[in-house]
PDB file of C-alpha atoms in Angstrom:
ATOM      1  CA  UNK A1441      -3.682 -51.923  26.031  1.00 49.00           C
ATOM      2  CA  UNK A1442      -1.046 -49.555  24.644  1.00 53.00           C
ATOM      3  CA  UNK A1443      -2.512 -46.471  22.951  1.00 57.00           C
ATOM      4  CA  UNK A1444      -0.203 -46.926  19.963  1.00 50.00           C
ATOM      5  CA  UNK A1445      -1.625 -50.366  19.239  1.00 62.00           C
ATOM      6  CA  UNK A1446      -5.111 -48.863  18.942  1.00 65.00           C
ATOM      7  CA  UNK A1447      -4.200 -46.337  16.259  1.00 68.00           C
ATOM      8  CA  UNK A1448      -2.831 -46.149  12.740  1.00 65.00           C
ATOM      9  CA  UNK A1449      -0.368 -43.308  12.117  1.00 67.00           C
ATOM     10  CA  UNK A1450      -1.454 -41.669  15.366  1.00 76.00           C
ATOM     11  CA  UNK A1451      -5.133 -41.623  14.426  1.00 87.00           C
ATOM     12  CA  UNK A1452      -8.045 -43.976  14.521  1.00 92.00           C
ATOM     13  CA  UNK A1453     -11.664 -43.755  13.493  1.00 95.00           C
ATOM     14  CA  UNK A1454     -14.883 -45.670  13.073  1.00 96.00           C
ATOM     15  CA  UNK A1455     -17.735 -44.874  10.700  1.00 97.00           C
ATOM     16  CA  UNK A1456     -21.376 -45.755  11.061  1.00 97.00           C
ATOM     17  CA  UNK A1457     -24.448 -45.258   8.872  1.00 98.00           C
ATOM     18  CA  UNK A1458     -27.920 -45.690  10.381  1.00 97.00           C
ATOM     19  CA  UNK A1459     -31.407 -45.198   8.952  1.00 97.00           C
ATOM     20  CA  UNK A1460     -33.519 -42.241  10.015  1.00 96.00           C
ATOM     21  CA  UNK A1461     -35.636 -44.184  12.461  1.00 96.00           C
ATOM     22  CA  UNK A1462     -35.958 -43.099  16.071  1.00 96.00           C
ATOM     23  CA  UNK A1463     -34.356 -45.727  18.271  1.00 95.00           C
ATOM     24  CA  UNK A1464     -31.385 -46.317  15.999  1.00 96.00           C
ATOM     25  CA  UNK A1465     -29.566 -43.522  17.792  1.00 96.00           C
ATOM     26  CA  UNK A1466     -29.153 -46.072  20.594  1.00 96.00           C
ATOM     27  CA  UNK A1467     -27.047 -48.295  18.328  1.00 96.00           C
ATOM     28  CA  UNK A1468     -24.928 -45.314  17.251  1.00 97.00           C
ATOM     29  CA  UNK A1469     -24.559 -44.126  20.832  1.00 96.00           C
ATOM     30  CA  UNK A1470     -23.448 -47.591  21.917  1.00 96.00           C
ATOM     31  CA  UNK A1471     -20.902 -47.959  19.109  1.00 96.00           C
ATOM     32  CA  UNK A1472     -19.308 -44.592  19.823  1.00 97.00           C
ATOM     33  CA  UNK A1473     -19.308 -45.287  23.569  1.00 96.00           C
ATOM     34  CA  UNK A1474     -17.608 -48.652  23.038  1.00 95.00           C
ATOM     35  CA  UNK A1475     -15.007 -46.936  20.869  1.00 95.00           C
ATOM     36  CA  UNK A1476     -14.428 -44.234  23.505  1.00 94.00           C
ATOM     37  CA  UNK A1477     -14.134 -46.833  26.259  1.00 91.00           C
ATOM     38  CA  UNK A1478     -11.758 -48.870  24.133  1.00 88.00           C
ATOM     39  CA  UNK A1479      -9.339 -45.982  23.657  1.00 87.00           C
ATOM     40  CA  UNK A1480      -9.400 -45.156  27.355  1.00 88.00           C
ATOM     41  CA  UNK A1481     -12.059 -42.517  28.068  1.00 88.00           C
ATOM     42  CA  UNK A1482     -13.193 -42.421  31.672  1.00 88.00           C
ATOM     43  CA  UNK A1483     -16.805 -43.364  32.413  1.00 91.00           C
ATOM     44  CA  UNK A1484     -18.009 -39.852  33.280  1.00 91.00           C
ATOM     45  CA  UNK A1485     -16.901 -38.520  29.905  1.00 91.00           C
ATOM     46  CA  UNK A1486     -18.446 -41.513  28.178  1.00 94.00           C
ATOM     47  CA  UNK A1487     -21.798 -40.706  29.790  1.00 95.00           C
ATOM     48  CA  UNK A1488     -21.562 -37.102  28.522  1.00 95.00           C
ATOM     49  CA  UNK A1489     -20.609 -38.389  25.109  1.00 95.00           C
ATOM     50  CA  UNK A1490     -23.515 -40.839  24.985  1.00 96.00           C
ATOM     51  CA  UNK A1491     -26.057 -38.127  25.749  1.00 96.00           C
ATOM     52  CA  UNK A1492     -24.549 -35.693  23.243  1.00 96.00           C
ATOM     53  CA  UNK A1493     -24.303 -38.306  20.458  1.00 97.00           C
ATOM     54  CA  UNK A1494     -27.898 -39.368  21.066  1.00 96.00           C
ATOM     55  CA  UNK A1495     -29.083 -35.783  20.811  1.00 95.00           C
ATOM     56  CA  UNK A1496     -27.102 -35.207  17.602  1.00 96.00           C
ATOM     57  CA  UNK A1497     -28.528 -38.346  16.013  1.00 96.00           C
ATOM     58  CA  UNK A1498     -32.092 -37.572  17.082  1.00 95.00           C
ATOM     59  CA  UNK A1499     -31.756 -34.069  15.609  1.00 92.00           C
ATOM     60  CA  UNK A1500     -30.430 -35.549  12.358  1.00 94.00           C
ATOM     61  CA  UNK A1501     -33.274 -38.073  12.190  1.00 95.00           C
ATOM     62  CA  UNK A1502     -36.093 -35.742  13.217  1.00 92.00           C
ATOM     63  CA  UNK A1503     -35.058 -32.381  11.828  1.00 89.00           C
ATOM     64  CA  UNK A1504     -32.402 -32.872   9.146  1.00 91.00           C
ATOM     65  CA  UNK A1505     -33.900 -35.989   7.601  1.00 93.00           C
ATOM     66  CA  UNK A1506     -37.485 -35.282   8.638  1.00 92.00           C
ATOM     67  CA  UNK A1507     -38.046 -38.900   9.822  1.00 94.00           C
ATOM     68  CA  UNK A1508     -37.655 -40.310   6.313  1.00 94.00           C
ATOM     69  CA  UNK A1509     -36.338 -43.848   7.077  1.00 94.00           C
ATOM     70  CA  UNK A1510     -34.393 -44.280   3.832  1.00 93.00           C
ATOM     71  CA  UNK A1511     -32.305 -41.171   4.410  1.00 94.00           C
ATOM     72  CA  UNK A1512     -29.040 -42.112   6.118  1.00 95.00           C
ATOM     73  CA  UNK A1513     -27.412 -40.535   9.117  1.00 97.00           C
ATOM     74  CA  UNK A1514     -23.608 -40.744   8.964  1.00 97.00           C
ATOM     75  CA  UNK A1515     -21.623 -40.848  12.171  1.00 98.00           C
ATOM     76  CA  UNK A1516     -17.829 -40.614  12.092  1.00 97.00           C
ATOM     77  CA  UNK A1517     -15.899 -40.823  15.316  1.00 97.00           C
ATOM     78  CA  UNK A1518     -12.144 -40.265  15.429  1.00 96.00           C
ATOM     79  CA  UNK A1519      -9.356 -39.929  17.958  1.00 94.00           C
ATOM     80  CA  UNK A1520      -5.853 -38.525  17.444  1.00 92.00           C
ATOM     81  CA  UNK A1521      -4.429 -39.052  20.899  1.00 89.00           C
ATOM     82  CA  UNK A1522      -5.527 -35.619  22.053  1.00 88.00           C
ATOM     83  CA  UNK A1523      -8.918 -34.893  20.563  1.00 93.00           C
ATOM     84  CA  UNK A1524     -11.988 -37.124  20.312  1.00 95.00           C
ATOM     85  CA  UNK A1525     -14.337 -35.969  17.577  1.00 96.00           C
ATOM     86  CA  UNK A1526     -17.811 -37.148  16.631  1.00 97.00           C
ATOM     87  CA  UNK A1527     -19.404 -35.855  13.444  1.00 97.00           C
ATOM     88  CA  UNK A1528     -23.069 -36.569  12.778  1.00 97.00           C
ATOM     89  CA  UNK A1529     -24.322 -35.711   9.289  1.00 95.00           C
ATOM     90  CA  UNK A1530     -27.785 -35.844   7.799  1.00 94.00           C
ATOM     91  CA  UNK A1531     -28.863 -35.388   4.204  1.00 90.00           C
ATOM     92  CA  UNK A1532     -30.471 -32.131   5.020  1.00 76.00           C
ATOM     93  CA  UNK A1533     -34.048 -31.674   3.985  1.00 67.00           C
ATOM     94  CA  UNK A1534     -34.221 -29.045   6.702  1.00 67.00           C
ATOM     95  CA  UNK A1535     -31.306 -26.919   7.946  1.00 67.00           C
ATOM     96  CA  UNK A1536     -30.641 -27.397  11.639  1.00 65.00           C
ATOM     97  CA  UNK A1537     -29.895 -23.696  11.814  1.00 58.00           C
ATOM     98  CA  UNK A1538     -33.614 -23.024  11.707  1.00 52.00           C
ATOM     99  CA  UNK A1539     -34.104 -24.646  15.087  1.00 52.00           C
ATOM    100  CA  UNK A1540     -34.857 -21.838  17.494  1.00 56.00           C
ATOM    101  CA  UNK A1541     -32.978 -21.284  20.700  1.00 55.00           C
ATOM    102  CA  UNK A1542     -34.438 -23.321  23.549  1.00 57.00           C
ATOM    103  CA  UNK A1543     -36.431 -21.743  26.309  1.00 64.00           C
ATOM    104  CA  UNK A1544     -35.058 -22.010  29.792  1.00 69.00           C
ATOM    105  CA  UNK A1545     -35.910 -25.006  31.955  1.00 69.00           C
ATOM    106  CA  UNK A1546     -37.966 -22.710  34.185  1.00 74.00           C
ATOM    107  CA  UNK A1547     -39.998 -21.517  31.200  1.00 72.00           C
ATOM    108  CA  UNK A1548     -40.534 -25.099  30.056  1.00 70.00           C
ATOM    109  CA  UNK A1549     -41.645 -26.254  33.494  1.00 73.00           C
ATOM    110  CA  UNK A1550     -44.021 -23.302  33.659  1.00 74.00           C
ATOM    111  CA  UNK A1551     -45.653 -24.522  30.456  1.00 71.00           C
ATOM    112  CA  UNK A1552     -44.436 -21.613  28.355  1.00 68.00           C
ATOM    113  CA  UNK A1553     -42.652 -23.943  25.933  1.00 64.00           C
ATOM    114  CA  UNK A1554     -42.423 -27.581  24.920  1.00 64.00           C
ATOM    115  CA  UNK A1555     -40.582 -29.837  27.345  1.00 62.00           C
ATOM    116  CA  UNK A1556     -38.480 -30.932  24.393  1.00 66.00           C
ATOM    117  CA  UNK A1557     -36.037 -28.822  22.390  1.00 67.00           C
ATOM    118  CA  UNK A1558     -33.103 -29.068  24.769  1.00 76.00           C
ATOM    119  CA  UNK A1559     -30.797 -30.984  22.442  1.00 82.00           C
ATOM    120  CA  UNK A1560     -28.590 -28.162  21.225  1.00 84.00           C
ATOM    121  CA  UNK A1561     -28.206 -26.734  24.705  1.00 83.00           C
ATOM    122  CA  UNK A1562     -27.274 -30.186  26.010  1.00 88.00           C
ATOM    123  CA  UNK A1563     -24.724 -30.837  23.276  1.00 91.00           C
ATOM    124  CA  UNK A1564     -23.131 -27.428  23.812  1.00 89.00           C
ATOM    125  CA  UNK A1565     -22.943 -28.077  27.546  1.00 90.00           C
ATOM    126  CA  UNK A1566     -21.612 -31.626  27.378  1.00 93.00           C
ATOM    127  CA  UNK A1567     -18.952 -31.321  24.653  1.00 94.00           C
ATOM    128  CA  UNK A1568     -15.821 -29.171  24.890  1.00 94.00           C
ATOM    129  CA  UNK A1569     -16.600 -27.865  21.445  1.00 94.00           C
ATOM    130  CA  UNK A1570     -19.869 -27.950  19.548  1.00 93.00           C
ATOM    131  CA  UNK A1571     -20.511 -26.781  16.028  1.00 91.00           C
ATOM    132  CA  UNK A1572     -23.352 -27.061  13.520  1.00 89.00           C
ATOM    133  CA  UNK A1573     -22.407 -26.465   9.919  1.00 83.00           C
ATOM    134  CA  UNK A1574     -23.643 -27.291   6.413  1.00 76.00           C
ATOM    135  CA  UNK A1575     -22.156 -30.517   5.041  1.00 69.00           C
ATOM    136  CA  UNK A1576     -20.079 -30.597   1.863  1.00 68.00           C
ATOM    137  CA  UNK A1577     -22.978 -32.535   0.383  1.00 74.00           C
ATOM    138  CA  UNK A1578     -26.474 -31.206   1.045  1.00 82.00           C
ATOM    139  CA  UNK A1579     -27.187 -31.563   4.721  1.00 89.00           C
ATOM    140  CA  UNK A1580     -26.064 -30.588   8.173  1.00 91.00           C
ATOM    141  CA  UNK A1581     -23.092 -31.756  10.176  1.00 94.00           C
ATOM    142  CA  UNK A1582     -22.930 -31.546  13.931  1.00 94.00           C
ATOM    143  CA  UNK A1583     -19.374 -31.723  15.260  1.00 96.00           C
ATOM    144  CA  UNK A1584     -18.749 -32.608  18.872  1.00 96.00           C
ATOM    145  CA  UNK A1585     -15.217 -32.454  20.248  1.00 95.00           C
ATOM    146  CA  UNK A1586     -13.735 -33.450  23.574  1.00 93.00           C
ATOM    147  CA  UNK A1587     -10.173 -32.246  24.237  1.00 85.00           C
ATOM    148  CA  UNK A1588      -7.470 -33.622  26.437  1.00 63.00           C
ATOM    149  CA  UNK A1589      -9.468 -36.581  27.581  1.00 54.00           C
ATOM    150  CA  UNK A1590      -8.269 -38.358  30.644  1.00 51.00           C
ATOM    151  CA  UNK A1591      -6.796 -41.682  29.623  1.00 50.00           C
ATOM    152  CA  UNK A1592      -7.232 -44.584  32.009  1.00 49.00           C
ATOM    153  CA  UNK A1593      -3.992 -46.049  33.277  1.00 47.00           C
ATOM    154  CA  UNK A1594      -3.341 -49.596  32.037  1.00 44.00           C
TER     155      UNK A1594
ATOM    156  CA  UNK B 250     -22.027 -45.617   1.890  1.00 53.00           C
ATOM    157  CA  UNK B 251     -21.431 -49.046   0.372  1.00 55.00           C
ATOM    158  CA  UNK B 252     -23.241 -50.382  -2.681  1.00 51.00           C
ATOM    159  CA  UNK B 253     -25.036 -52.878  -0.452  1.00 52.00           C
ATOM    160  CA  UNK B 254     -26.415 -50.082   1.691  1.00 49.00           C
ATOM    161  CA  UNK B 255     -27.707 -48.265  -1.370  1.00 50.00           C
ATOM    162  CA  UNK B 256     -29.485 -51.448  -2.449  1.00 53.00           C
ATOM    163  CA  UNK B 257     -31.395 -51.918   0.807  1.00 59.00           C
ATOM    164  CA  UNK B 258     -35.084 -52.614   0.258  1.00 66.00           C
ATOM    165  CA  UNK B 259     -37.761 -50.387   1.749  1.00 60.00           C
ATOM    166  CA  UNK B 260     -38.766 -53.122   4.216  1.00 80.00           C
ATOM    167  CA  UNK B 261     -35.176 -53.517   5.410  1.00 89.00           C
ATOM    168  CA  UNK B 262     -33.351 -51.438   7.923  1.00 93.00           C
ATOM    169  CA  UNK B 263     -29.599 -51.409   7.498  1.00 96.00           C
ATOM    170  CA  UNK B 264     -26.711 -50.216   9.606  1.00 97.00           C
ATOM    171  CA  UNK B 265     -23.232 -49.973   8.141  1.00 98.00           C
ATOM    172  CA  UNK B 266     -20.129 -49.949  10.280  1.00 98.00           C
ATOM    173  CA  UNK B 267     -16.555 -49.419   9.039  1.00 97.00           C
ATOM    174  CA  UNK B 268     -13.747 -50.372  11.378  1.00 97.00           C
ATOM    175  CA  UNK B 269      -9.943 -50.239  11.206  1.00 95.00           C
ATOM    176  CA  UNK B 270      -8.090 -53.556  11.008  1.00 94.00           C
ATOM    177  CA  UNK B 271      -6.831 -53.455  14.549  1.00 93.00           C
ATOM    178  CA  UNK B 272      -7.605 -56.171  17.043  1.00 93.00           C
ATOM    179  CA  UNK B 273      -9.984 -54.919  19.707  1.00 92.00           C
ATOM    180  CA  UNK B 274     -12.237 -52.994  17.332  1.00 94.00           C
ATOM    181  CA  UNK B 275     -14.361 -56.119  16.977  1.00 96.00           C
ATOM    182  CA  UNK B 276     -15.917 -54.989  20.278  1.00 96.00           C
ATOM    183  CA  UNK B 277     -17.557 -52.043  18.524  1.00 97.00           C
ATOM    184  CA  UNK B 278     -19.221 -54.418  16.053  1.00 97.00           C
ATOM    185  CA  UNK B 279     -20.205 -56.842  18.823  1.00 97.00           C
ATOM    186  CA  UNK B 280     -21.898 -54.118  20.834  1.00 96.00           C
ATOM    187  CA  UNK B 281     -23.671 -52.606  17.823  1.00 97.00           C
ATOM    188  CA  UNK B 282     -25.025 -56.024  16.801  1.00 97.00           C
ATOM    189  CA  UNK B 283     -26.062 -56.787  20.373  1.00 97.00           C
ATOM    190  CA  UNK B 284     -27.829 -53.457  20.718  1.00 95.00           C
ATOM    191  CA  UNK B 285     -29.760 -54.022  17.509  1.00 96.00           C
ATOM    192  CA  UNK B 286     -30.628 -57.640  18.383  1.00 97.00           C
ATOM    193  CA  UNK B 287     -31.877 -56.645  21.837  1.00 95.00           C
ATOM    194  CA  UNK B 288     -34.009 -53.971  20.246  1.00 93.00           C
ATOM    195  CA  UNK B 289     -35.491 -56.643  17.933  1.00 95.00           C
ATOM    196  CA  UNK B 290     -36.419 -58.784  20.928  1.00 95.00           C
ATOM    197  CA  UNK B 291     -33.771 -61.518  20.869  1.00 97.00           C
ATOM    198  CA  UNK B 292     -33.274 -63.392  24.150  1.00 96.00           C
ATOM    199  CA  UNK B 293     -30.079 -62.810  26.107  1.00 96.00           C
ATOM    200  CA  UNK B 294     -28.514 -66.155  25.186  1.00 96.00           C
ATOM    201  CA  UNK B 295     -29.119 -65.536  21.486  1.00 97.00           C
ATOM    202  CA  UNK B 296     -27.599 -62.068  21.781  1.00 97.00           C
ATOM    203  CA  UNK B 297     -24.556 -63.649  23.426  1.00 97.00           C
ATOM    204  CA  UNK B 298     -24.266 -66.157  20.589  1.00 97.00           C
ATOM    205  CA  UNK B 299     -24.518 -63.327  18.067  1.00 98.00           C
ATOM    206  CA  UNK B 300     -21.796 -61.346  19.848  1.00 97.00           C
ATOM    207  CA  UNK B 301     -19.460 -64.334  19.777  1.00 97.00           C
ATOM    208  CA  UNK B 302     -20.108 -64.978  16.082  1.00 97.00           C
ATOM    209  CA  UNK B 303     -19.628 -61.308  15.152  1.00 98.00           C
ATOM    210  CA  UNK B 304     -16.459 -61.154  17.199  1.00 97.00           C
ATOM    211  CA  UNK B 305     -15.041 -64.216  15.463  1.00 95.00           C
ATOM    212  CA  UNK B 306     -15.988 -62.962  12.000  1.00 96.00           C
ATOM    213  CA  UNK B 307     -14.483 -59.505  12.526  1.00 97.00           C
ATOM    214  CA  UNK B 308     -11.362 -60.939  14.154  1.00 95.00           C
ATOM    215  CA  UNK B 309     -10.921 -63.270  11.184  1.00 93.00           C
ATOM    216  CA  UNK B 310     -11.311 -60.317   8.815  1.00 95.00           C
ATOM    217  CA  UNK B 311      -8.685 -58.305  10.713  1.00 95.00           C
ATOM    218  CA  UNK B 312      -6.212 -61.132  11.189  1.00 92.00           C
ATOM    219  CA  UNK B 313      -6.567 -63.203   8.046  1.00 90.00           C
ATOM    220  CA  UNK B 314      -8.396 -61.227   5.346  1.00 91.00           C
ATOM    221  CA  UNK B 315      -6.707 -57.894   5.987  1.00 93.00           C
ATOM    222  CA  UNK B 316      -3.555 -59.409   7.505  1.00 92.00           C
ATOM    223  CA  UNK B 317      -3.465 -56.761  10.262  1.00 91.00           C
ATOM    224  CA  UNK B 318      -3.015 -54.019   7.640  1.00 91.00           C
ATOM    225  CA  UNK B 319      -4.203 -51.108   9.798  1.00 85.00           C
ATOM    226  CA  UNK B 320      -5.105 -48.931   6.831  1.00 86.00           C
ATOM    227  CA  UNK B 321      -7.609 -51.512   5.591  1.00 93.00           C
ATOM    228  CA  UNK B 322     -11.202 -51.473   6.711  1.00 95.00           C
ATOM    229  CA  UNK B 323     -13.588 -54.150   7.865  1.00 97.00           C
ATOM    230  CA  UNK B 324     -17.147 -53.414   6.793  1.00 97.00           C
ATOM    231  CA  UNK B 325     -19.981 -54.796   8.914  1.00 98.00           C
ATOM    232  CA  UNK B 326     -23.547 -54.583   7.607  1.00 98.00           C
ATOM    233  CA  UNK B 327     -26.390 -55.259  10.013  1.00 98.00           C
ATOM    234  CA  UNK B 328     -29.683 -55.745   8.197  1.00 97.00           C
ATOM    235  CA  UNK B 329     -33.041 -56.134   9.900  1.00 97.00           C
ATOM    236  CA  UNK B 330     -35.407 -58.007   7.621  1.00 95.00           C
ATOM    237  CA  UNK B 331     -38.656 -58.991   9.282  1.00 93.00           C
ATOM    238  CA  UNK B 332     -37.835 -61.413  12.089  1.00 94.00           C
ATOM    239  CA  UNK B 333     -34.244 -62.000  11.077  1.00 96.00           C
ATOM    240  CA  UNK B 334     -31.007 -60.159  11.550  1.00 98.00           C
ATOM    241  CA  UNK B 335     -28.445 -60.546   8.778  1.00 98.00           C
ATOM    242  CA  UNK B 336     -24.839 -59.712   9.564  1.00 98.00           C
ATOM    243  CA  UNK B 337     -22.339 -59.386   6.748  1.00 97.00           C
ATOM    244  CA  UNK B 338     -18.635 -58.952   7.503  1.00 97.00           C
ATOM    245  CA  UNK B 339     -16.353 -58.059   4.597  1.00 97.00           C
ATOM    246  CA  UNK B 340     -12.602 -57.579   4.507  1.00 95.00           C
ATOM    247  CA  UNK B 341     -10.422 -56.238   1.721  1.00 92.00           C
ATOM    248  CA  UNK B 342      -8.990 -59.616   0.883  1.00 81.00           C
ATOM    249  CA  UNK B 343      -5.238 -59.767   1.303  1.00 71.00           C
ATOM    250  CA  UNK B 344      -5.737 -63.477   1.843  1.00 71.00           C
ATOM    251  CA  UNK B 345      -8.740 -65.580   0.877  1.00 72.00           C
ATOM    252  CA  UNK B 346     -10.365 -68.058   3.237  1.00 71.00           C
ATOM    253  CA  UNK B 347      -9.104 -71.592   2.704  1.00 70.00           C
ATOM    254  CA  UNK B 348     -12.070 -73.748   1.580  1.00 70.00           C
ATOM    255  CA  UNK B 349     -10.811 -76.549   3.813  1.00 68.00           C
ATOM    256  CA  UNK B 350     -11.343 -74.388   6.898  1.00 67.00           C
ATOM    257  CA  UNK B 351     -15.009 -73.808   6.070  1.00 68.00           C
ATOM    258  CA  UNK B 352     -15.961 -77.488   6.231  1.00 70.00           C
ATOM    259  CA  UNK B 353     -13.542 -78.817   8.808  1.00 70.00           C
ATOM    260  CA  UNK B 354     -14.444 -79.571  12.415  1.00 69.00           C
ATOM    261  CA  UNK B 355     -11.562 -78.642  14.716  1.00 68.00           C
ATOM    262  CA  UNK B 356     -10.390 -81.177  17.284  1.00 67.00           C
ATOM    263  CA  UNK B 357      -9.481 -80.079  20.797  1.00 66.00           C
ATOM    264  CA  UNK B 358      -6.626 -82.571  20.943  1.00 67.00           C
ATOM    265  CA  UNK B 359      -5.080 -81.056  17.812  1.00 69.00           C
ATOM    266  CA  UNK B 360      -5.668 -77.492  18.941  1.00 65.00           C
ATOM    267  CA  UNK B 361      -3.957 -78.115  22.276  1.00 65.00           C
ATOM    268  CA  UNK B 362      -0.794 -79.116  20.464  1.00 68.00           C
ATOM    269  CA  UNK B 363      -0.578 -75.691  18.809  1.00 67.00           C
ATOM    270  CA  UNK B 364       0.778 -72.615  20.540  1.00 64.00           C
ATOM    271  CA  UNK B 365      -2.086 -70.295  19.529  1.00 62.00           C
ATOM    272  CA  UNK B 366      -4.953 -72.713  20.345  1.00 58.00           C
ATOM    273  CA  UNK B 367      -6.879 -70.956  17.575  1.00 62.00           C
ATOM    274  CA  UNK B 368      -8.734 -72.189  14.524  1.00 67.00           C
ATOM    275  CA  UNK B 369     -12.195 -72.329  16.084  1.00 76.00           C
ATOM    276  CA  UNK B 370     -13.719 -69.197  14.599  1.00 82.00           C
ATOM    277  CA  UNK B 371     -15.425 -70.534  11.484  1.00 89.00           C
ATOM    278  CA  UNK B 372     -16.737 -73.613  13.289  1.00 89.00           C
ATOM    279  CA  UNK B 373     -18.064 -71.443  16.127  1.00 91.00           C
ATOM    280  CA  UNK B 374     -19.831 -69.120  13.703  1.00 95.00           C
ATOM    281  CA  UNK B 375     -21.479 -72.086  11.982  1.00 93.00           C
ATOM    282  CA  UNK B 376     -22.576 -73.566  15.302  1.00 93.00           C
ATOM    283  CA  UNK B 377     -23.990 -70.337  16.683  1.00 95.00           C
ATOM    284  CA  UNK B 378     -25.791 -68.829  13.698  1.00 96.00           C
ATOM    285  CA  UNK B 379     -28.870 -70.156  11.881  1.00 97.00           C
ATOM    286  CA  UNK B 380     -27.423 -69.609   8.408  1.00 96.00           C
ATOM    287  CA  UNK B 381     -23.824 -68.991   7.386  1.00 96.00           C
ATOM    288  CA  UNK B 382     -22.334 -68.395   3.963  1.00 95.00           C
ATOM    289  CA  UNK B 383     -18.746 -67.665   2.987  1.00 93.00           C
ATOM    290  CA  UNK B 384     -18.350 -65.859  -0.312  1.00 92.00           C
ATOM    291  CA  UNK B 385     -16.172 -63.378  -2.154  1.00 91.00           C
ATOM    292  CA  UNK B 386     -17.523 -59.842  -2.049  1.00 88.00           C
ATOM    293  CA  UNK B 387     -17.932 -57.831  -5.285  1.00 87.00           C
ATOM    294  CA  UNK B 388     -15.002 -55.751  -4.060  1.00 84.00           C
ATOM    295  CA  UNK B 389     -12.829 -58.892  -4.002  1.00 87.00           C
ATOM    296  CA  UNK B 390     -12.569 -59.404  -0.250  1.00 91.00           C
ATOM    297  CA  UNK B 391     -13.854 -62.256   1.844  1.00 93.00           C
ATOM    298  CA  UNK B 392     -17.412 -61.985   3.000  1.00 95.00           C
ATOM    299  CA  UNK B 393     -19.185 -63.965   5.671  1.00 96.00           C
ATOM    300  CA  UNK B 394     -22.949 -63.639   5.758  1.00 97.00           C
ATOM    301  CA  UNK B 395     -24.629 -64.781   8.964  1.00 97.00           C
ATOM    302  CA  UNK B 396     -28.343 -64.923   9.703  1.00 98.00           C
ATOM    303  CA  UNK B 397     -30.017 -65.286  13.077  1.00 97.00           C
ATOM    304  CA  UNK B 398     -33.789 -65.820  13.311  1.00 97.00           C
ATOM    305  CA  UNK B 399     -36.015 -64.375  15.966  1.00 94.00           C
ATOM    306  CA  UNK B 400     -38.102 -67.171  17.494  1.00 82.00           C
ATOM    307  CA  UNK B 401     -41.403 -65.974  18.946  1.00 67.00           C
TER     308      UNK B 401
END
């Protein structure tokens, strides 16, 4: 399908709101992955994107929204023909900035730290750009950006 | 967040999805609904039926309700309430659904005479879902509310 037919004024976006319940990140991950596939992302990038979006949503559910089911997690995914952006926002009962830097994998395997807590490192590694910032409304926003994605040939 | 989302009851779990009115984006809604239904425990054939119904409803909203106006949104609400999944698809209502289409049963012989072979969406939705209701949303657009029950 022609790229132009997938966009309005050179841009396109989808928005999603999910409750703060673990497991719902799978629905968000799937929706964003379908969107990325639809606009022509290659499968390897989609796999990176799925992992990073899952981690961002889990952080929002667990840390930002403190597992309170009624608090929403907002996911906005947009593409401008050059840059694919995913923003995940919580309503911020706890700033994500307070999450400490993860231990190394070696330290975790040695039992010096929890086996969890790799989300931020993963997101930073998998996205071309990764940023955590306060939302305009109370809360945190994680922004994941992939530049110059390879577009599948029709 | 929509007004409907704000009104969700504590026992309900609701997902809201906002899509541009461009054909093809119905796939995002199909996959989100399928993912949620699978998580609820629906069998594969029921998930397939749900995907078809969601696809038809969103395509109708893009093509007819929003008249392919790319700036307009289609809002899909997926609500888990006990053993049922409620899917609501709302457009911004450039064109209202013709009442005659809601109750008519399309005939293959008639459809084959037309170039587009279309006109099956509403009938398909009614055949595939356990409950279907066509209404006007508070915002003024068309709204189709579909319910599928989990059989244990």
